mmCIF file of C-alpha atoms in Angstrom:
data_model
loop_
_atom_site.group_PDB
_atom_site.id
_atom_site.type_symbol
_atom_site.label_atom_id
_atom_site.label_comp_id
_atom_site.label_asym_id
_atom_site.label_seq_id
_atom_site.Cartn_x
_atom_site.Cartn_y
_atom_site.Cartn_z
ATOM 1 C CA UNK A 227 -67.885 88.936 69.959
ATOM 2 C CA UNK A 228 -68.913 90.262 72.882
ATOM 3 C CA UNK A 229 -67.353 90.095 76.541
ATOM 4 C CA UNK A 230 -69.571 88.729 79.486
ATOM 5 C CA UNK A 231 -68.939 90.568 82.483
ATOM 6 C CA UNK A 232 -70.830 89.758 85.752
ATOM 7 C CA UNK A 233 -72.293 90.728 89.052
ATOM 8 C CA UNK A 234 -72.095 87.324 91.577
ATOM 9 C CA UNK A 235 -73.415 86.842 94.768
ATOM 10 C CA UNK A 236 -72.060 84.213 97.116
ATOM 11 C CA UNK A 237 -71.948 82.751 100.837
ATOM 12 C CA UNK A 238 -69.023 81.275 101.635
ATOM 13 C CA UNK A 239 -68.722 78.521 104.454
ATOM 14 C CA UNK A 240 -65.298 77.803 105.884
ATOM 15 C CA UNK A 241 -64.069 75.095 108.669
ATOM 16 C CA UNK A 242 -61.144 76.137 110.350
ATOM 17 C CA UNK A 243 -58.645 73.812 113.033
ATOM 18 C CA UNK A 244 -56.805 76.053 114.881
ATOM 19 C CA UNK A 245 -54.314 76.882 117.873
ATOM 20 C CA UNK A 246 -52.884 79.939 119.485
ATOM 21 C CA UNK A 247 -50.177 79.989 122.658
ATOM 22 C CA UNK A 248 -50.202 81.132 125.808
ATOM 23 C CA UNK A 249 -47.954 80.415 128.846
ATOM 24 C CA UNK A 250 -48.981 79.325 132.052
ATOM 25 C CA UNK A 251 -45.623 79.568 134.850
ATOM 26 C CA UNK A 252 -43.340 79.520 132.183
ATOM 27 C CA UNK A 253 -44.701 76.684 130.239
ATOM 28 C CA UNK A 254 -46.297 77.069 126.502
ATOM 29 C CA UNK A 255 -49.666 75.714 126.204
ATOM 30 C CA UNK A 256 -50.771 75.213 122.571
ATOM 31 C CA UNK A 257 -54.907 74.974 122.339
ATOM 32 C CA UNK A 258 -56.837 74.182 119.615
ATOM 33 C CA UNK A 259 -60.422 74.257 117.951
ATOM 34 C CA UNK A 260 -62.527 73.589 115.623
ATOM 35 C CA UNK A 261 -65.305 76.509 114.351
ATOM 36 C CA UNK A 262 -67.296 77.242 111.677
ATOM 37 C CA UNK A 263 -67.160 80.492 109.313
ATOM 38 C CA UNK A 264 -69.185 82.478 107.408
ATOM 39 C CA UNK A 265 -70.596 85.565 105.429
ATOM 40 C CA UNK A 266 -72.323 87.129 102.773
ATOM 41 C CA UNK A 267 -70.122 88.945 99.414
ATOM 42 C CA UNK A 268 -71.065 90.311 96.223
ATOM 43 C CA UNK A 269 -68.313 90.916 93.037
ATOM 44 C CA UNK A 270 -67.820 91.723 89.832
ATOM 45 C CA UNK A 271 -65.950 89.864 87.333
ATOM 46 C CA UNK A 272 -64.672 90.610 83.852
ATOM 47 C CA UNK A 273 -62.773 88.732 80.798
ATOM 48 C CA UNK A 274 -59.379 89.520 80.524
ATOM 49 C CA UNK A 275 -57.911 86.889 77.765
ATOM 50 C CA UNK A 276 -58.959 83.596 77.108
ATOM 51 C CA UNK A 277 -60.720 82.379 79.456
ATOM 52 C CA UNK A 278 -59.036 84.179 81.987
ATOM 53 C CA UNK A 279 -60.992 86.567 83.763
ATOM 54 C CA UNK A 280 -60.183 89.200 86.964
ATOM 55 C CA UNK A 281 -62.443 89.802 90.153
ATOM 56 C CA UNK A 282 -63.182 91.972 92.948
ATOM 57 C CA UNK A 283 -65.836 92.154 95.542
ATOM 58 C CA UNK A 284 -66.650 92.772 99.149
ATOM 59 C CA UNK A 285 -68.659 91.680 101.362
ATOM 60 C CA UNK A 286 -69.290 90.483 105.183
ATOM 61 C CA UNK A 287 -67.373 87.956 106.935
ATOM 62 C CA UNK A 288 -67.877 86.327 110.684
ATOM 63 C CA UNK A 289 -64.839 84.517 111.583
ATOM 64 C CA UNK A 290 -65.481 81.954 114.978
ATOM 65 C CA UNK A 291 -62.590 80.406 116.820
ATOM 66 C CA UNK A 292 -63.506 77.382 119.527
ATOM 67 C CA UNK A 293 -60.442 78.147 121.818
ATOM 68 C CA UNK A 294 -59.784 77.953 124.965
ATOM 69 C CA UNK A 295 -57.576 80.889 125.833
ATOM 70 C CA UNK A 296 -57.041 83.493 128.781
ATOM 71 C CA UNK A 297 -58.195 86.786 128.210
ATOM 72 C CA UNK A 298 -57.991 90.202 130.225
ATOM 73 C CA UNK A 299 -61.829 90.765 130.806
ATOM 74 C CA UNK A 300 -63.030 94.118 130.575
ATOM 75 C CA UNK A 301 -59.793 95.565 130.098
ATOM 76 C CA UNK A 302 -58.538 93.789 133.732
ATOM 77 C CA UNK A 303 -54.510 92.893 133.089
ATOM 78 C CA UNK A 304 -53.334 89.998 134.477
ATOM 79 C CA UNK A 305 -57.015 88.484 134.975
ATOM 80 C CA UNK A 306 -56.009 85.159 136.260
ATOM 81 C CA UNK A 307 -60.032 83.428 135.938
ATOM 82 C CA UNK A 308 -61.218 84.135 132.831
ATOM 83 C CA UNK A 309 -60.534 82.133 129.493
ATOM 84 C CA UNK A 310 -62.373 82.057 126.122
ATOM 85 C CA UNK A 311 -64.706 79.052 125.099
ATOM 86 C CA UNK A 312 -64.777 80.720 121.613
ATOM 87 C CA UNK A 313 -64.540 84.132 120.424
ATOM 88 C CA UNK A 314 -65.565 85.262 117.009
ATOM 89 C CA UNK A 315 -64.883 88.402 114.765
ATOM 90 C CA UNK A 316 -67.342 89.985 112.525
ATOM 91 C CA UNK A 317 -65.917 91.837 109.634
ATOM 92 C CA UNK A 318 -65.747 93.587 106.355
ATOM 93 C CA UNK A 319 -63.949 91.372 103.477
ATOM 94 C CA UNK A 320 -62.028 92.724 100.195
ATOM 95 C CA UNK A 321 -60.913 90.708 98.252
ATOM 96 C CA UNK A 322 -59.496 90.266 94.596
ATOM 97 C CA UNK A 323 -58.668 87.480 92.310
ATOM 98 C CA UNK A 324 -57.543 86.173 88.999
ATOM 99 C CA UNK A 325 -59.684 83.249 87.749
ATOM 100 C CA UNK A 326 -59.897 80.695 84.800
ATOM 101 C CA UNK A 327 -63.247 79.169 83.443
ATOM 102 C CA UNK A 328 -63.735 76.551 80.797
ATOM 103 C CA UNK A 329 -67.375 75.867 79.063
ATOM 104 C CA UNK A 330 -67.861 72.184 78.896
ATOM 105 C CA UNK A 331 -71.082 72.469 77.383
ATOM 106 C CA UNK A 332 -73.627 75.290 76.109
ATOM 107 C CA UNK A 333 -75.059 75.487 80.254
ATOM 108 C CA UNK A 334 -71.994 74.393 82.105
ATOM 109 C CA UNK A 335 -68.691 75.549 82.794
ATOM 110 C CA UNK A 336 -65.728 74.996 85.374
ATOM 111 C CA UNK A 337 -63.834 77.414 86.932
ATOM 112 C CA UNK A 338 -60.628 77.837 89.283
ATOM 113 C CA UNK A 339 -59.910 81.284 90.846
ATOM 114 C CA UNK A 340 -56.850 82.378 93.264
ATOM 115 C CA UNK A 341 -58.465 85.100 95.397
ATOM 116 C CA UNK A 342 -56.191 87.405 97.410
ATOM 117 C CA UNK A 343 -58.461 88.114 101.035
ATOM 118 C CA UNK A 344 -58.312 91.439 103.562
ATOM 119 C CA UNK A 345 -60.537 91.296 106.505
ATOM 120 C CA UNK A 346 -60.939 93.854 108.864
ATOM 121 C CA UNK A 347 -62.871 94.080 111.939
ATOM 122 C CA UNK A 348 -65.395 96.281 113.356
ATOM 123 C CA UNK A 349 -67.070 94.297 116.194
ATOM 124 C CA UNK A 350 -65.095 91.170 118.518
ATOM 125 C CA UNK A 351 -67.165 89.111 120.808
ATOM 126 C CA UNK A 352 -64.970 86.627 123.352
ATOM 127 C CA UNK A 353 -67.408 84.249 125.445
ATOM 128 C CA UNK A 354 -66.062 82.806 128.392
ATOM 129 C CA UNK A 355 -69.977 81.298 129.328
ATOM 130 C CA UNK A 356 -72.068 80.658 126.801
ATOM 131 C CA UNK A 357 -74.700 78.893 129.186
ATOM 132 C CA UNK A 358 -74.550 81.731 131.589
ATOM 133 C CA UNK A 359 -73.925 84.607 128.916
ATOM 134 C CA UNK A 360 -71.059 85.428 130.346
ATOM 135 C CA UNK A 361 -69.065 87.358 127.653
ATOM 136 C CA UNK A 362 -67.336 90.998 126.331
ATOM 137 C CA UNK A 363 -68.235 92.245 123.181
ATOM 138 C CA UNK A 364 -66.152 95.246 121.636
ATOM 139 C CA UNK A 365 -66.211 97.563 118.790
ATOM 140 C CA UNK A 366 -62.762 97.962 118.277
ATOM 141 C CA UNK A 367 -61.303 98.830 114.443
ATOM 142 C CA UNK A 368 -58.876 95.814 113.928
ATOM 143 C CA UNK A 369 -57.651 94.570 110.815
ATOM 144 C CA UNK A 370 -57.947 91.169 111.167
ATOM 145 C CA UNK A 371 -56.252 89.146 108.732
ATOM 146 C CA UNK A 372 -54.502 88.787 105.046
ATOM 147 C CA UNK A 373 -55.377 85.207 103.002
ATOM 148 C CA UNK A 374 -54.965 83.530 99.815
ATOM 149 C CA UNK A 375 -57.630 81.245 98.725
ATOM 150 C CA UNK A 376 -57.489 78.924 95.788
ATOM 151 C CA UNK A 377 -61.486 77.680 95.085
ATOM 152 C CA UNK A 378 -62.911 75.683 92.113
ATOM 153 C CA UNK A 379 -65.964 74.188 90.756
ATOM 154 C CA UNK A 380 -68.770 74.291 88.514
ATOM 155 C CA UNK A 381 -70.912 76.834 87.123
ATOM 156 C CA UNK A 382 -74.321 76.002 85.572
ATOM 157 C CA UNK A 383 -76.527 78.613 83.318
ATOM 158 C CA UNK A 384 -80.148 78.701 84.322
ATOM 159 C CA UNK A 385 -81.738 81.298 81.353
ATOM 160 C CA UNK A 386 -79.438 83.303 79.337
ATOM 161 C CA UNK A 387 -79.001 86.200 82.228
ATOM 162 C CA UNK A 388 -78.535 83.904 85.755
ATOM 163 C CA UNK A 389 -76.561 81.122 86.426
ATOM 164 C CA UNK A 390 -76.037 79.220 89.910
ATOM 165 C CA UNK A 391 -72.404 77.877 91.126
ATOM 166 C CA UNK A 392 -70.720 75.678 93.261
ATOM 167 C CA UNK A 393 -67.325 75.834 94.654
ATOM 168 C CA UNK A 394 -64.814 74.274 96.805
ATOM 169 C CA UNK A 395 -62.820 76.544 99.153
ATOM 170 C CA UNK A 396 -58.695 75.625 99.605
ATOM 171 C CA UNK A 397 -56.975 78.323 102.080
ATOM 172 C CA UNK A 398 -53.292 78.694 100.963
ATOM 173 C CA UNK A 399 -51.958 81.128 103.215
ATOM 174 C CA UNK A 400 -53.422 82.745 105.994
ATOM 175 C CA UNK A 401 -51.720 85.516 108.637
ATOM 176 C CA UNK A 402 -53.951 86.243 111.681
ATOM 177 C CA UNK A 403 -53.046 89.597 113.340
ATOM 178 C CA UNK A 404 -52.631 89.933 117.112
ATOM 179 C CA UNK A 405 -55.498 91.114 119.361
ATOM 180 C CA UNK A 406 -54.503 93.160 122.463
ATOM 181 C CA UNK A 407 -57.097 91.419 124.695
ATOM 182 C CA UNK A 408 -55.378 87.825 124.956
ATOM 183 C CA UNK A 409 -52.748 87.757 127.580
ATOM 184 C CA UNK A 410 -49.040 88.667 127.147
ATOM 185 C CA UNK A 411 -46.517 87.652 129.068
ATOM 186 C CA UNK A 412 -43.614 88.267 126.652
ATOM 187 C CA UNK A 413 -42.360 84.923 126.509
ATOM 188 C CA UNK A 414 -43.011 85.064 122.369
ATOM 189 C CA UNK A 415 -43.880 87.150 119.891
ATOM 190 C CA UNK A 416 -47.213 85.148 119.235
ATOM 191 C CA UNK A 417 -48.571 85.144 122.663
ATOM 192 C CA UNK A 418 -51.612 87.854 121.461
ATOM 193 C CA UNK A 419 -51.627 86.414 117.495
ATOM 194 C CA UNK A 420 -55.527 85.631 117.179
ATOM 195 C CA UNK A 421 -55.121 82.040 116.203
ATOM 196 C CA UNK A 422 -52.627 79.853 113.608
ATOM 197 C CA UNK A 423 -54.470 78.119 110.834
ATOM 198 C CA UNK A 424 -53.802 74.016 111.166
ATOM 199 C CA UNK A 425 -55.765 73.024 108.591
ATOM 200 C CA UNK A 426 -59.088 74.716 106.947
ATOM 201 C CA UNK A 427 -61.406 74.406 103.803
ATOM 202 C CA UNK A 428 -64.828 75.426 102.747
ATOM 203 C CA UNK A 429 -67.661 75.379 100.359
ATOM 204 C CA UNK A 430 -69.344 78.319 98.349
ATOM 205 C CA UNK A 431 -72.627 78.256 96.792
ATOM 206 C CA UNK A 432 -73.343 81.443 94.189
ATOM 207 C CA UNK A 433 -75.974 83.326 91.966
ATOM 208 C CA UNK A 434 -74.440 85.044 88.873
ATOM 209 C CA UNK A 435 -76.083 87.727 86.522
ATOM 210 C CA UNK A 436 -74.784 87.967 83.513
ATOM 211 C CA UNK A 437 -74.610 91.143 80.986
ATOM 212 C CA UNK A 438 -73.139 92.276 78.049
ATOM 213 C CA UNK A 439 -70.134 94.859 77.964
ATOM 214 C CA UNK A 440 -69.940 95.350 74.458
ATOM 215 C CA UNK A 441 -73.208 95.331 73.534
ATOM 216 C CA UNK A 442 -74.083 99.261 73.952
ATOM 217 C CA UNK A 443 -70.315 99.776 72.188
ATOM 218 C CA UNK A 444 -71.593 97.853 69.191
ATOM 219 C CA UNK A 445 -74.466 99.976 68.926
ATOM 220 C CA UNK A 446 -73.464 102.607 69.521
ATOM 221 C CA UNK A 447 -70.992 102.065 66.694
ATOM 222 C CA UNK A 448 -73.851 101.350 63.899
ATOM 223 C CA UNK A 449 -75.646 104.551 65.030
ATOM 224 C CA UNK A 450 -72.176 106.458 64.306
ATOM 225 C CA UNK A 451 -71.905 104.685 60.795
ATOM 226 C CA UNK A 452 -75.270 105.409 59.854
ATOM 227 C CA UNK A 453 -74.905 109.025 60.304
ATOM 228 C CA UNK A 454 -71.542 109.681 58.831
#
């Protein structure tokens, strides 16, 4: 029988509420946001047992946070005036995972996948004005952030090469890094963490192509017969 590997393309969508700290006189303030995510991957999965199949990819990754937060602007400590409306992080994702999938039918099959996330940043933009574009963009190499996702959903074959699929997105665990340009004033160790997940979960819509692994094996092996 052979094994059905694929090639998937997919644009996740994730809402995030989250808070960071910062102190102002002594006192810990505790803001918090809501923001939208997104990006644009492409991975490769392959059977392993079962119904049990493994996956990796990459892919691109914009992470927004709607907080309001001080900030040193243009590398000016202790800027008293300037705080964040939002910032946002672009980035390149790698990820892996270990998935199930169950056919229901000939065209449609669900599927559950823990995915083990790495994003790392190349460009950071913090706005402090949006209406009067007042903001710092950077191009700083920061690794942003480790995450485990669990998603599931439902997979539907549209010829015998593509099929299109549909998944919920359920964050498990997610560690931001710290990000020099927030404000420390070493009252805790979290002062410059990037944000603290409260609660966050997403959608995924995908395009699979399917292909044969075994196929050129199998041939391969009758042309070998045939001659010996």
């Amino acid at each position: 029988k052979n094994k059905i590997n694929n090639i998937g393309i997919s644009i996740p969508i994730i809402w995030n509420n989250s808070e960071a700290t910062y102190y102002r006189l002594g006192s810990p303030k505790y803001p918090n946001g809501n923001a939208v995510s997104y990006g644009l991957n492409i991975n490769y999965s392959y059977p392993l047992y079962k119904g049990f199949y493994g996956k990796i990819g990459v892919g691109y990754f914009k992470q927004c946070f709607k907080i309001i937060r001080p900030f040193n602007y243009y590398d000016n400590p202790g800027q008293l005036l300037y705080s964040t409306e939002s910032y946002n992080y672009n980035n390149t994702q790698l990820f892996a995972g270990l998935g199930y999938a169950k056919k229901i039918n000939k065209n449609i099959s669900l599927n559950g996948c823990i995915n083990f996330n790495y994003l790392f940043s190349f460009n950071q933009k913090y706005i402090a004005n949006r209406s009067y574009k007042v903001w710092q963009v950077n191009k700083k190499s920061l690794p942003l952030a480790e995450m485990v996702n669990f998603d599931f959903g439902i997979e539907k074959s549209i010829s015998k090469k593509i099929s299109m699929g549909a998944n919920f997105i359920v964050p498990i665990y997610t560690h931001w890094n710290k990000d020099e340009i927030f404000i420390n004033r070493y009252y805790s160790s979290d002062e410059q963490q990037i944000a603290r997940n409260k609660f966050s979960a997403g959608v995924a819509v995908s395009c699979y192509y399917h292909f044969s692994h075994s196929a050129n094996n199998e041939n391969y092996k009758r042309k070998f017969i045939k001659r010996t």
